[in-house]
PDB file of C-alpha atoms in Angstrom:
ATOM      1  CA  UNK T 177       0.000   0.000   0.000  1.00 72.00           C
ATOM      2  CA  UNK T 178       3.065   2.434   0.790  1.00 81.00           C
ATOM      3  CA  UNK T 179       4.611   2.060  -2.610  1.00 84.00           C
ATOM      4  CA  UNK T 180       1.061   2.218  -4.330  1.00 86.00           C
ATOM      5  CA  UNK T 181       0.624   5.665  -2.630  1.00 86.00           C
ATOM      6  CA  UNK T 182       3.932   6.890  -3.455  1.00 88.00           C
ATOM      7  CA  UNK T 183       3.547   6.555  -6.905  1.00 89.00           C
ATOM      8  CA  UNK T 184      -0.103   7.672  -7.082  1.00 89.00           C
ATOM      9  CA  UNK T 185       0.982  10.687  -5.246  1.00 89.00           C
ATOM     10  CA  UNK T 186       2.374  12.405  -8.483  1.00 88.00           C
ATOM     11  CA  UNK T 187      -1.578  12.662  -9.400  1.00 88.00           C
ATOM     12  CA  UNK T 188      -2.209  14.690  -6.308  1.00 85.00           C
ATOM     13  CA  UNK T 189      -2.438  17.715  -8.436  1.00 88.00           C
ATOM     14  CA  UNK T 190      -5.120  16.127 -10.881  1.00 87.00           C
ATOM     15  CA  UNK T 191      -8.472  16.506 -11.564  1.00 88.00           C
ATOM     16  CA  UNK T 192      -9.269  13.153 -10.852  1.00 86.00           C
ATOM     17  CA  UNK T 193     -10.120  10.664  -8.235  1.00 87.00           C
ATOM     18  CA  UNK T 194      -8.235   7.570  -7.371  1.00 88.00           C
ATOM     19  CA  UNK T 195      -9.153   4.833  -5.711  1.00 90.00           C
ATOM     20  CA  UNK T 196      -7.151   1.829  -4.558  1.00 89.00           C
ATOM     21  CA  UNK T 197      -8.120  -1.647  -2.789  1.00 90.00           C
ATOM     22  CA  UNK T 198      -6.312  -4.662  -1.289  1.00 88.00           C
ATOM     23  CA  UNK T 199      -6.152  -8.013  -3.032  1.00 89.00           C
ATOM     24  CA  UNK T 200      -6.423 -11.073  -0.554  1.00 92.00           C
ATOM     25  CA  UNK T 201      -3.755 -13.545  -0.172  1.00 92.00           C
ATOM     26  CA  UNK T 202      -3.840 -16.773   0.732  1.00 95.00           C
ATOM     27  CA  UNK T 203      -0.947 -19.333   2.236  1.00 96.00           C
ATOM     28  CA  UNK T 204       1.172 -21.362  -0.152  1.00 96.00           C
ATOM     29  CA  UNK T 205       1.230 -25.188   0.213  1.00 95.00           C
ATOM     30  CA  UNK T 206       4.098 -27.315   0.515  1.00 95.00           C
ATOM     31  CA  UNK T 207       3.789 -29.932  -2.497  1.00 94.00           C
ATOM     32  CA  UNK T 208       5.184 -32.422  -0.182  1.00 93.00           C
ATOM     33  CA  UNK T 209       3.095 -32.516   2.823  1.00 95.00           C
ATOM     34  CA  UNK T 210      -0.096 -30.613   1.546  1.00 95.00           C
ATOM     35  CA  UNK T 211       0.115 -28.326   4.355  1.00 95.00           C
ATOM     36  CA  UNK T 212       0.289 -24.377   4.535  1.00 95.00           C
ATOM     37  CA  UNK T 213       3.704 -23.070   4.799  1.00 93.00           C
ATOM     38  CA  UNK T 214       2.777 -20.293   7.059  1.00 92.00           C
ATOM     39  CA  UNK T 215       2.003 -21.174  10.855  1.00 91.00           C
ATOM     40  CA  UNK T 216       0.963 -18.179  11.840  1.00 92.00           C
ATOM     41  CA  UNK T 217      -0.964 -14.661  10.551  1.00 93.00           C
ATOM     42  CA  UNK T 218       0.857 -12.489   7.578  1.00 92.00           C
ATOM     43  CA  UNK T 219       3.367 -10.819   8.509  1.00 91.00           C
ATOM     44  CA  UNK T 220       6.773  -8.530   6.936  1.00 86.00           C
ATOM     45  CA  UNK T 221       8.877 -11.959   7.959  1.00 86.00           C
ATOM     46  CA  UNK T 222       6.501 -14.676   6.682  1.00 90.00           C
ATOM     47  CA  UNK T 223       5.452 -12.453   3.263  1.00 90.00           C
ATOM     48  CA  UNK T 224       7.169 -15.248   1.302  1.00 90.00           C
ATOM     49  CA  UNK T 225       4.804 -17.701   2.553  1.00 93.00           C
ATOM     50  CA  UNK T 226       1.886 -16.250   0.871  1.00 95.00           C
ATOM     51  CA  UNK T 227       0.667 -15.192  -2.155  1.00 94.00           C
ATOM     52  CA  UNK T 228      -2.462 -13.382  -4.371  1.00 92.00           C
ATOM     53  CA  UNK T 229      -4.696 -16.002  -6.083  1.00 93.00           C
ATOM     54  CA  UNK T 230      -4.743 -14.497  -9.230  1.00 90.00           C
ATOM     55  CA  UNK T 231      -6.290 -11.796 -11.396  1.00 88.00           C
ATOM     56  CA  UNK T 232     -10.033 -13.667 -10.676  1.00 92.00           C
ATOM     57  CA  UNK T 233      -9.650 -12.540  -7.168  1.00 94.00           C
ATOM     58  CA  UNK T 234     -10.351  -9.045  -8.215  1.00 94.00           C
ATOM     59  CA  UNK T 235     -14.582  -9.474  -8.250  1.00 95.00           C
ATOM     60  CA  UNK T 236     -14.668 -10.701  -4.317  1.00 94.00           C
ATOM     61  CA  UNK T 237     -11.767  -8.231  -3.567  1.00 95.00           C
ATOM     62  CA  UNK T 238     -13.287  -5.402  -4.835  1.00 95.00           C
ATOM     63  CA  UNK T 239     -16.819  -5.874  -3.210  1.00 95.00           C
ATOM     64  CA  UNK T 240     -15.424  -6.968   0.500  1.00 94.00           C
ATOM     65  CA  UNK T 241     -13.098  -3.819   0.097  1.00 94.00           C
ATOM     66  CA  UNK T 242     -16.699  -1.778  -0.210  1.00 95.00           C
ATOM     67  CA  UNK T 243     -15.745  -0.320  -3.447  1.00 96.00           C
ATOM     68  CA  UNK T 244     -18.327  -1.849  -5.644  1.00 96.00           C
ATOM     69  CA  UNK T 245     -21.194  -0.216  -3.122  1.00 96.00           C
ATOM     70  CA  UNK T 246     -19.111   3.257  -2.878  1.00 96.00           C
ATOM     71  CA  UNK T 247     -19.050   3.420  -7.041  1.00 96.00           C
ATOM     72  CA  UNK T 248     -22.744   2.165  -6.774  1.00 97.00           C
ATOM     73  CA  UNK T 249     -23.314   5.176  -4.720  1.00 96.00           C
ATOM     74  CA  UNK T 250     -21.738   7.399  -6.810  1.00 95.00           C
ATOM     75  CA  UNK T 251     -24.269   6.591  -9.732  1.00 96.00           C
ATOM     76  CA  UNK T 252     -21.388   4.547 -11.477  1.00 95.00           C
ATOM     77  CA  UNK T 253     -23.241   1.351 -13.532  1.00 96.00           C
ATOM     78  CA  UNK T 254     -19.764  -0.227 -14.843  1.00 97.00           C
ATOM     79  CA  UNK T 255     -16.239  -0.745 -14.756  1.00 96.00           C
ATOM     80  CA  UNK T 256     -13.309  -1.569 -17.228  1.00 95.00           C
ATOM     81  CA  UNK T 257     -10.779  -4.241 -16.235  1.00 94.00           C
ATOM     82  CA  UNK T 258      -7.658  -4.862 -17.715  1.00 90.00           C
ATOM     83  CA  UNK T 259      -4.486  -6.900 -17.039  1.00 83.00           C
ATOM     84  CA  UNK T 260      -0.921  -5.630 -15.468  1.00 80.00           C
ATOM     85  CA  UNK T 261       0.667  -6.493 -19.030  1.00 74.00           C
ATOM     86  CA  UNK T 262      -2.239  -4.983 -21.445  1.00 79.00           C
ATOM     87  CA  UNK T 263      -0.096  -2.136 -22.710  1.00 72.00           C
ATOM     88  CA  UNK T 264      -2.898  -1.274 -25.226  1.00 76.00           C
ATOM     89  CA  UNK T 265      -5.733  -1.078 -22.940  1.00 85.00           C
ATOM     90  CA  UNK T 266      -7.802   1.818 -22.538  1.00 87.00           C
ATOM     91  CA  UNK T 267     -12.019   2.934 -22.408  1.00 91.00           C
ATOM     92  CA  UNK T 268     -13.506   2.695 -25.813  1.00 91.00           C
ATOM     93  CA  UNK T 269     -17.024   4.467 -25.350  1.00 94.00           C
ATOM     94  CA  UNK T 270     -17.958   2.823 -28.741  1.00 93.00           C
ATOM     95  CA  UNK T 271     -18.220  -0.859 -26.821  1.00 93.00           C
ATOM     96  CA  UNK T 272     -19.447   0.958 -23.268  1.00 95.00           C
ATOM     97  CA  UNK T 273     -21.997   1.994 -26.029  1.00 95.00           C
ATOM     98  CA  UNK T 274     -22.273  -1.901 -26.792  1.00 93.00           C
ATOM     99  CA  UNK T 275     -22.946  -2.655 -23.733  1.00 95.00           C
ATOM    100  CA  UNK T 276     -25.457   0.153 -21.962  1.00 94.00           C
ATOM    101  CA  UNK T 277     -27.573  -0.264 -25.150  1.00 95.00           C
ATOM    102  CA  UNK T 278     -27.831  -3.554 -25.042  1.00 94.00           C
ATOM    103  CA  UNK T 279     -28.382  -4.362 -21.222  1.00 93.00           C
ATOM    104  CA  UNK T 280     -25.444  -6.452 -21.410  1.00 95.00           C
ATOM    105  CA  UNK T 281     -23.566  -7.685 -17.585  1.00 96.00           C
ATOM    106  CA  UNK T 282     -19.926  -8.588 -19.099  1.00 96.00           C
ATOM    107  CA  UNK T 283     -17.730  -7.975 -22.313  1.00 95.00           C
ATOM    108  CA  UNK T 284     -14.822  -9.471 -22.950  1.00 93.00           C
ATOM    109  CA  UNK T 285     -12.605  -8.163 -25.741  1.00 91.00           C
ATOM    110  CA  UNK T 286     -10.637 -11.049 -28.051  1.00 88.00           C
ATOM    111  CA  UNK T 287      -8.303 -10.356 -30.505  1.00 84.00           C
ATOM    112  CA  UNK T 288      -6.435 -12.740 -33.246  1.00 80.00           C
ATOM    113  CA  UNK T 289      -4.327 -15.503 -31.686  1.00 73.00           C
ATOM    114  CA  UNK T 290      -0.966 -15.312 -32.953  1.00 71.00           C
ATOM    115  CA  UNK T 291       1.796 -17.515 -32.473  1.00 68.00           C
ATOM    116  CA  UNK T 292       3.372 -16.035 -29.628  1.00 62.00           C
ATOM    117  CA  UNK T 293       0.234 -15.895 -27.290  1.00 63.00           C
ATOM    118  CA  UNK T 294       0.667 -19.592 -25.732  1.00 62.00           C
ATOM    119  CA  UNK T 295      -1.190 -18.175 -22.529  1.00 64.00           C
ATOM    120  CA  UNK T 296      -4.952 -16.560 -21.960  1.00 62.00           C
ATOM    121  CA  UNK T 297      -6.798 -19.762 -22.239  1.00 71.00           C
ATOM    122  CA  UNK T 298      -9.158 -21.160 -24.748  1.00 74.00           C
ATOM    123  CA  UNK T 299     -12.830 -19.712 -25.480  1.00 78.00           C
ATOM    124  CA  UNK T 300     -16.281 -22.421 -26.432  1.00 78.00           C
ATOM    125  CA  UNK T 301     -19.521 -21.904 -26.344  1.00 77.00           C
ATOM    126  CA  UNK T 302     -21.487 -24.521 -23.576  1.00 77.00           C
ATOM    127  CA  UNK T 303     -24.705 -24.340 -23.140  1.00 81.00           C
ATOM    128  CA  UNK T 304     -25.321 -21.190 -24.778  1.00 80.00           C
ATOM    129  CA  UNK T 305     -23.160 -19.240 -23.202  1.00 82.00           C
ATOM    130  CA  UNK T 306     -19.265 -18.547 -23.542  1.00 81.00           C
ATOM    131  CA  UNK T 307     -16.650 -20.195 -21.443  1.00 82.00           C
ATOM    132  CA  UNK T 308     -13.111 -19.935 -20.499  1.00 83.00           C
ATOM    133  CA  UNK T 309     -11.132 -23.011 -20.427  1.00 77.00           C
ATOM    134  CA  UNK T 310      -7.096 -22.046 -19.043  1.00 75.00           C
ATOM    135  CA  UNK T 311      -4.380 -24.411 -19.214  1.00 68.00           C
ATOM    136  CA  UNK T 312      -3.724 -25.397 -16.270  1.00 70.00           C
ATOM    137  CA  UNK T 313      -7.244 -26.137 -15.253  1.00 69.00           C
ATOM    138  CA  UNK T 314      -6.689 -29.475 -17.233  1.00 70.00           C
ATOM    139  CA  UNK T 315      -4.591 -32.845 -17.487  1.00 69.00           C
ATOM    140  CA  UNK T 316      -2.160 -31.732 -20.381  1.00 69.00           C
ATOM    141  CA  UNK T 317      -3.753 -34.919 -22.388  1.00 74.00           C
ATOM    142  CA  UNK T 318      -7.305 -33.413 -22.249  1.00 69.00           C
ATOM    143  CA  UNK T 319      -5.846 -29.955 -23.211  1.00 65.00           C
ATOM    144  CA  UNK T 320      -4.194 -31.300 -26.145  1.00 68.00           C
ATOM    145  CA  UNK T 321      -7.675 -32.714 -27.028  1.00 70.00           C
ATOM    146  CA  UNK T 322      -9.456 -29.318 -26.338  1.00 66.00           C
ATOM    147  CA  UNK T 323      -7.208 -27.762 -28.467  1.00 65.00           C
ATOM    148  CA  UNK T 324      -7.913 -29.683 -31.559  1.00 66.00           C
ATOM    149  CA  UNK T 325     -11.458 -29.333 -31.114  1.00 64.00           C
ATOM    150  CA  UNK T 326     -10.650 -25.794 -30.772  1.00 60.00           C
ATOM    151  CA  UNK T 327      -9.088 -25.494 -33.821  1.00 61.00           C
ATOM    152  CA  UNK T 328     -12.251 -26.211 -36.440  1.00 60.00           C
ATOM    153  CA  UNK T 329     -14.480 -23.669 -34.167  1.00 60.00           C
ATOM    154  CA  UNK T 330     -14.361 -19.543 -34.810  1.00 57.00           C
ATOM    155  CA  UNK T 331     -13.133 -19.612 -31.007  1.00 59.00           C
ATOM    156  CA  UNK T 332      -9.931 -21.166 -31.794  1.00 61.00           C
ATOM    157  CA  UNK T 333      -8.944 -18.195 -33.559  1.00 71.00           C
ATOM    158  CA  UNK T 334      -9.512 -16.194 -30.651  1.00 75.00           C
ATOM    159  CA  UNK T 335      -6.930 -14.558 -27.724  1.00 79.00           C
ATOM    160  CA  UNK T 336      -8.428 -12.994 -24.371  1.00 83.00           C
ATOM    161  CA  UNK T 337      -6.977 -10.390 -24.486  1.00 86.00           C
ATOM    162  CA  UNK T 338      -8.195  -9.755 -20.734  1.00 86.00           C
ATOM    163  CA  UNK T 339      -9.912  -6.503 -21.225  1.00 91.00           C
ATOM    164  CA  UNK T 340     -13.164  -6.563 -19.420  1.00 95.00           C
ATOM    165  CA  UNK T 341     -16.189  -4.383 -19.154  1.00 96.00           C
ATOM    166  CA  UNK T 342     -18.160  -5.694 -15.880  1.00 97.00           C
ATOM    167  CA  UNK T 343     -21.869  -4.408 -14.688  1.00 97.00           C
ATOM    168  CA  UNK T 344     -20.960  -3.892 -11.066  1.00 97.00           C
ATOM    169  CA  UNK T 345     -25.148  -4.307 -10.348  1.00 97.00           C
ATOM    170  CA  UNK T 346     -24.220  -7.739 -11.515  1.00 97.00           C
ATOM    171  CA  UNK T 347     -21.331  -8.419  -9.850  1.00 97.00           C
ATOM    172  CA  UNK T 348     -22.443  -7.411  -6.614  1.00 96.00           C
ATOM    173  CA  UNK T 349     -25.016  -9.796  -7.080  1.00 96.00           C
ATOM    174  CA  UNK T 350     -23.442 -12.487  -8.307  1.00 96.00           C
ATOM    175  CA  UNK T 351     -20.508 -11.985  -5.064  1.00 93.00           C
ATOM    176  CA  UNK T 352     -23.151 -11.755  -2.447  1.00 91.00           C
ATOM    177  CA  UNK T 353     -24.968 -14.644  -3.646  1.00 94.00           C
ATOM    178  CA  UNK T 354     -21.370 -16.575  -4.171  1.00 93.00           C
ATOM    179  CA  UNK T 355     -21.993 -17.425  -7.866  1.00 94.00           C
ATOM    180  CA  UNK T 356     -18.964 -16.671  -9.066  1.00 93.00           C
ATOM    181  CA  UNK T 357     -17.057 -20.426  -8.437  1.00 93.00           C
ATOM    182  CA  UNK T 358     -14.507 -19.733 -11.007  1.00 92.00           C
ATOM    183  CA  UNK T 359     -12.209 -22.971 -11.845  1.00 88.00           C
ATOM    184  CA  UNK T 360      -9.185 -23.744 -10.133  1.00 89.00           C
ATOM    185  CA  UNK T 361      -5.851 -23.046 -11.512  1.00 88.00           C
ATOM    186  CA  UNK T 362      -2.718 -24.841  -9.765  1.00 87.00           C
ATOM    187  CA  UNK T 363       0.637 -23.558 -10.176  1.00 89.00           C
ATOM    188  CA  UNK T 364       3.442 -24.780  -8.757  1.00 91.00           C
ATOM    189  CA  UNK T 365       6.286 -22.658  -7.604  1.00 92.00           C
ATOM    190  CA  UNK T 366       9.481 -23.143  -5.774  1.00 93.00           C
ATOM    191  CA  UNK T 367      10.354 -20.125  -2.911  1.00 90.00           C
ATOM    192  CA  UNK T 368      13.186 -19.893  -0.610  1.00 87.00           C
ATOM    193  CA  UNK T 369      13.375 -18.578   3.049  1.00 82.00           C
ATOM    194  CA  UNK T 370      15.869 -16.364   4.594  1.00 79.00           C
ATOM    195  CA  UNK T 371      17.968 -19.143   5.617  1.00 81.00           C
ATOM    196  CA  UNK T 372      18.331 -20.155   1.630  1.00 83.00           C
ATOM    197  CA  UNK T 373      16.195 -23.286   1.921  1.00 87.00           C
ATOM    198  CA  UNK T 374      14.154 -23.849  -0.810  1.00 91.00           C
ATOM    199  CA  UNK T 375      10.540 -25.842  -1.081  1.00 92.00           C
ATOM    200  CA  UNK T 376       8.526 -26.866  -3.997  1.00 95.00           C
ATOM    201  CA  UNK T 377       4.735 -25.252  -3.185  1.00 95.00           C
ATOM    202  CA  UNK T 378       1.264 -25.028  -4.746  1.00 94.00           C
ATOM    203  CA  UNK T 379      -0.913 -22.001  -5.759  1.00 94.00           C
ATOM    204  CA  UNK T 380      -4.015 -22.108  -6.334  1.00 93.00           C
ATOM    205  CA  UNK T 381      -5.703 -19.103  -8.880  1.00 93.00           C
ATOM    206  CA  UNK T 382      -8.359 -18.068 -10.408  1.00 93.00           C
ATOM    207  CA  UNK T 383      -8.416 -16.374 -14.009  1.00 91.00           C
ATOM    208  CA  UNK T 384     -10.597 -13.418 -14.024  1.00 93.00           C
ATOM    209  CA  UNK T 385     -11.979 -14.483 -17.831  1.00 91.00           C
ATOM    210  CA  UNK T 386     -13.296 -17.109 -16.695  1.00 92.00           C
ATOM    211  CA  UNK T 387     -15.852 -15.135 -14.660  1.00 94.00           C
ATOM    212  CA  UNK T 388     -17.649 -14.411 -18.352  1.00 93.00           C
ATOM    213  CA  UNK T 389     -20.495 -17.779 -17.999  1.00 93.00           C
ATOM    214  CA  UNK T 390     -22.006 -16.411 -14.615  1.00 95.00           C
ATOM    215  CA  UNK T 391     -22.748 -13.554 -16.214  1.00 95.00           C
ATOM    216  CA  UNK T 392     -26.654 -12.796 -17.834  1.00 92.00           C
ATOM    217  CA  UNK T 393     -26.467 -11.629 -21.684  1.00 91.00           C
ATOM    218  CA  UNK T 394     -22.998 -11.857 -21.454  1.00 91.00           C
ATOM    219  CA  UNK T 395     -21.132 -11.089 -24.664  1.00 89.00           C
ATOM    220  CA  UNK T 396     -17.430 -11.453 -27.059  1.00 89.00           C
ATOM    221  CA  UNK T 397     -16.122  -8.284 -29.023  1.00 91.00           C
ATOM    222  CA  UNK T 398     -13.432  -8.798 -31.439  1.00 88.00           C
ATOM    223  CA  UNK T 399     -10.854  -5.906 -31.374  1.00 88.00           C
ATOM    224  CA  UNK T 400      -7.669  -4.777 -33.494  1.00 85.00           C
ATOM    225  CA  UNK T 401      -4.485  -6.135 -32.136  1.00 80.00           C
ATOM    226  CA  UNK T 402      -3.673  -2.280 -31.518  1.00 82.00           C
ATOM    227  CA  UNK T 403      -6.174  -2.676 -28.121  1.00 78.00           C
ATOM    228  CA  UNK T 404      -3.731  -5.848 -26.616  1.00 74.00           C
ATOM    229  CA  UNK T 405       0.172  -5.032 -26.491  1.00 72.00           C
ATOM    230  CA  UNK T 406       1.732  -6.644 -24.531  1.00 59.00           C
TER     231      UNK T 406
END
């Protein structure tokens, strides 16, 4: 929080209004034992021991930080969300347009897959609705599957580019009624103490994508490569 404020500081002078919120973070597990590494509350000496659970965490974060009901209050209907390495995002009013017209409760903006974008997941349509399927959410056998079926359907073509337009009505909702059971992602990660030892540990994350089937009249927008740079 002190280094967020420190740079958010130059904006003092600004006609504008920042606001900032705390992501949780939950205790890594040893792969070994399958217990939490941390025996104890956080704290400056056991940071390592913890870690956020991924961009999905954003939707409960920002509605147990109150912000969703403050921007409610302030007559604000939606939000934009976009990913730490989204160079290229910014607010097109032309899809906000989309989307207020419409009465839609999520966008997410896709762009071409090209061969360098190995992450982001896969996008299908199940039961009428959009879903997104990430990597590590699967066996690597029944990925390699997915992805060939992937490849004959218009979503194979298709990158997430992680640029999300979110009715905060409908995410308050869908929080408070604890709807949004987003699939588990495990990643594995080796840390090391202060004493140098290290240990293999587990994470598991949530992508924030993924949040796109819980949502009513939810919709895709394909954008120029210009809106993802990464």
């Amino acid at each position: 929080d002190t280094e967020t404020e420190r740079v958010l500081s130059k904006y003092s002078d600004h006609n504008l209004k920042i606001f900032t919120f705390t992501q949780h973070y939950f205790p890594r597990i040893d792969k070994h034992t399958m217990t939490p590494l941390p025996t104890g509350p956080f704290s400056k000496e056991n940071a390592h021991q913890w870690y956020p659970p991924g961009h999905g965490n954003v939707y409960q974060s920002l509605v147990d930080s109150g912000l969703v009901e403050k921007l409610l209050g302030q007559g604000k209907e939606y939000i934009f969300i976009s990913n730490i390495d989204n160079l290229g995002a910014t607010v097109d009013l032309n899809i906000l347009y989309e989307i207020m017209c419409n009465d839609r409760e999520m966008c997410m903006e896709v762009t071409r897959r090209e061969r360098q974008d190995v992450a982001g997941g896969s996008l299908f349509e199940y039961l009428g609705k959009p879903k997104l399927l990430e990597q590590r959410s699967m066996p690597p056998k029944e990925w390699e599957k997915l992805k060939r079926l992937a490849s004959s359907s218009p979503f194979g073509t298709m990158f997430n580019t992680n640029n999300l337009w979110i009715s905060l009505r409908a995410l308050n909702r869908l929080a408070l009624e604890n709807k949004l059971l987003l699939d588990v992602l495990f990643r594995e990660k080796e840390i090391t103490d202060n004493t140098g030892v290290a240990t293999m540990t587990l994470q598991l994350e949530t992508a924030a994508g993924a949040a796109i089937e819980f949502f009513d009249n939810s919709f895709i927008v394909f954008v120029p490569r210009k809106r993802f740079l990464s």
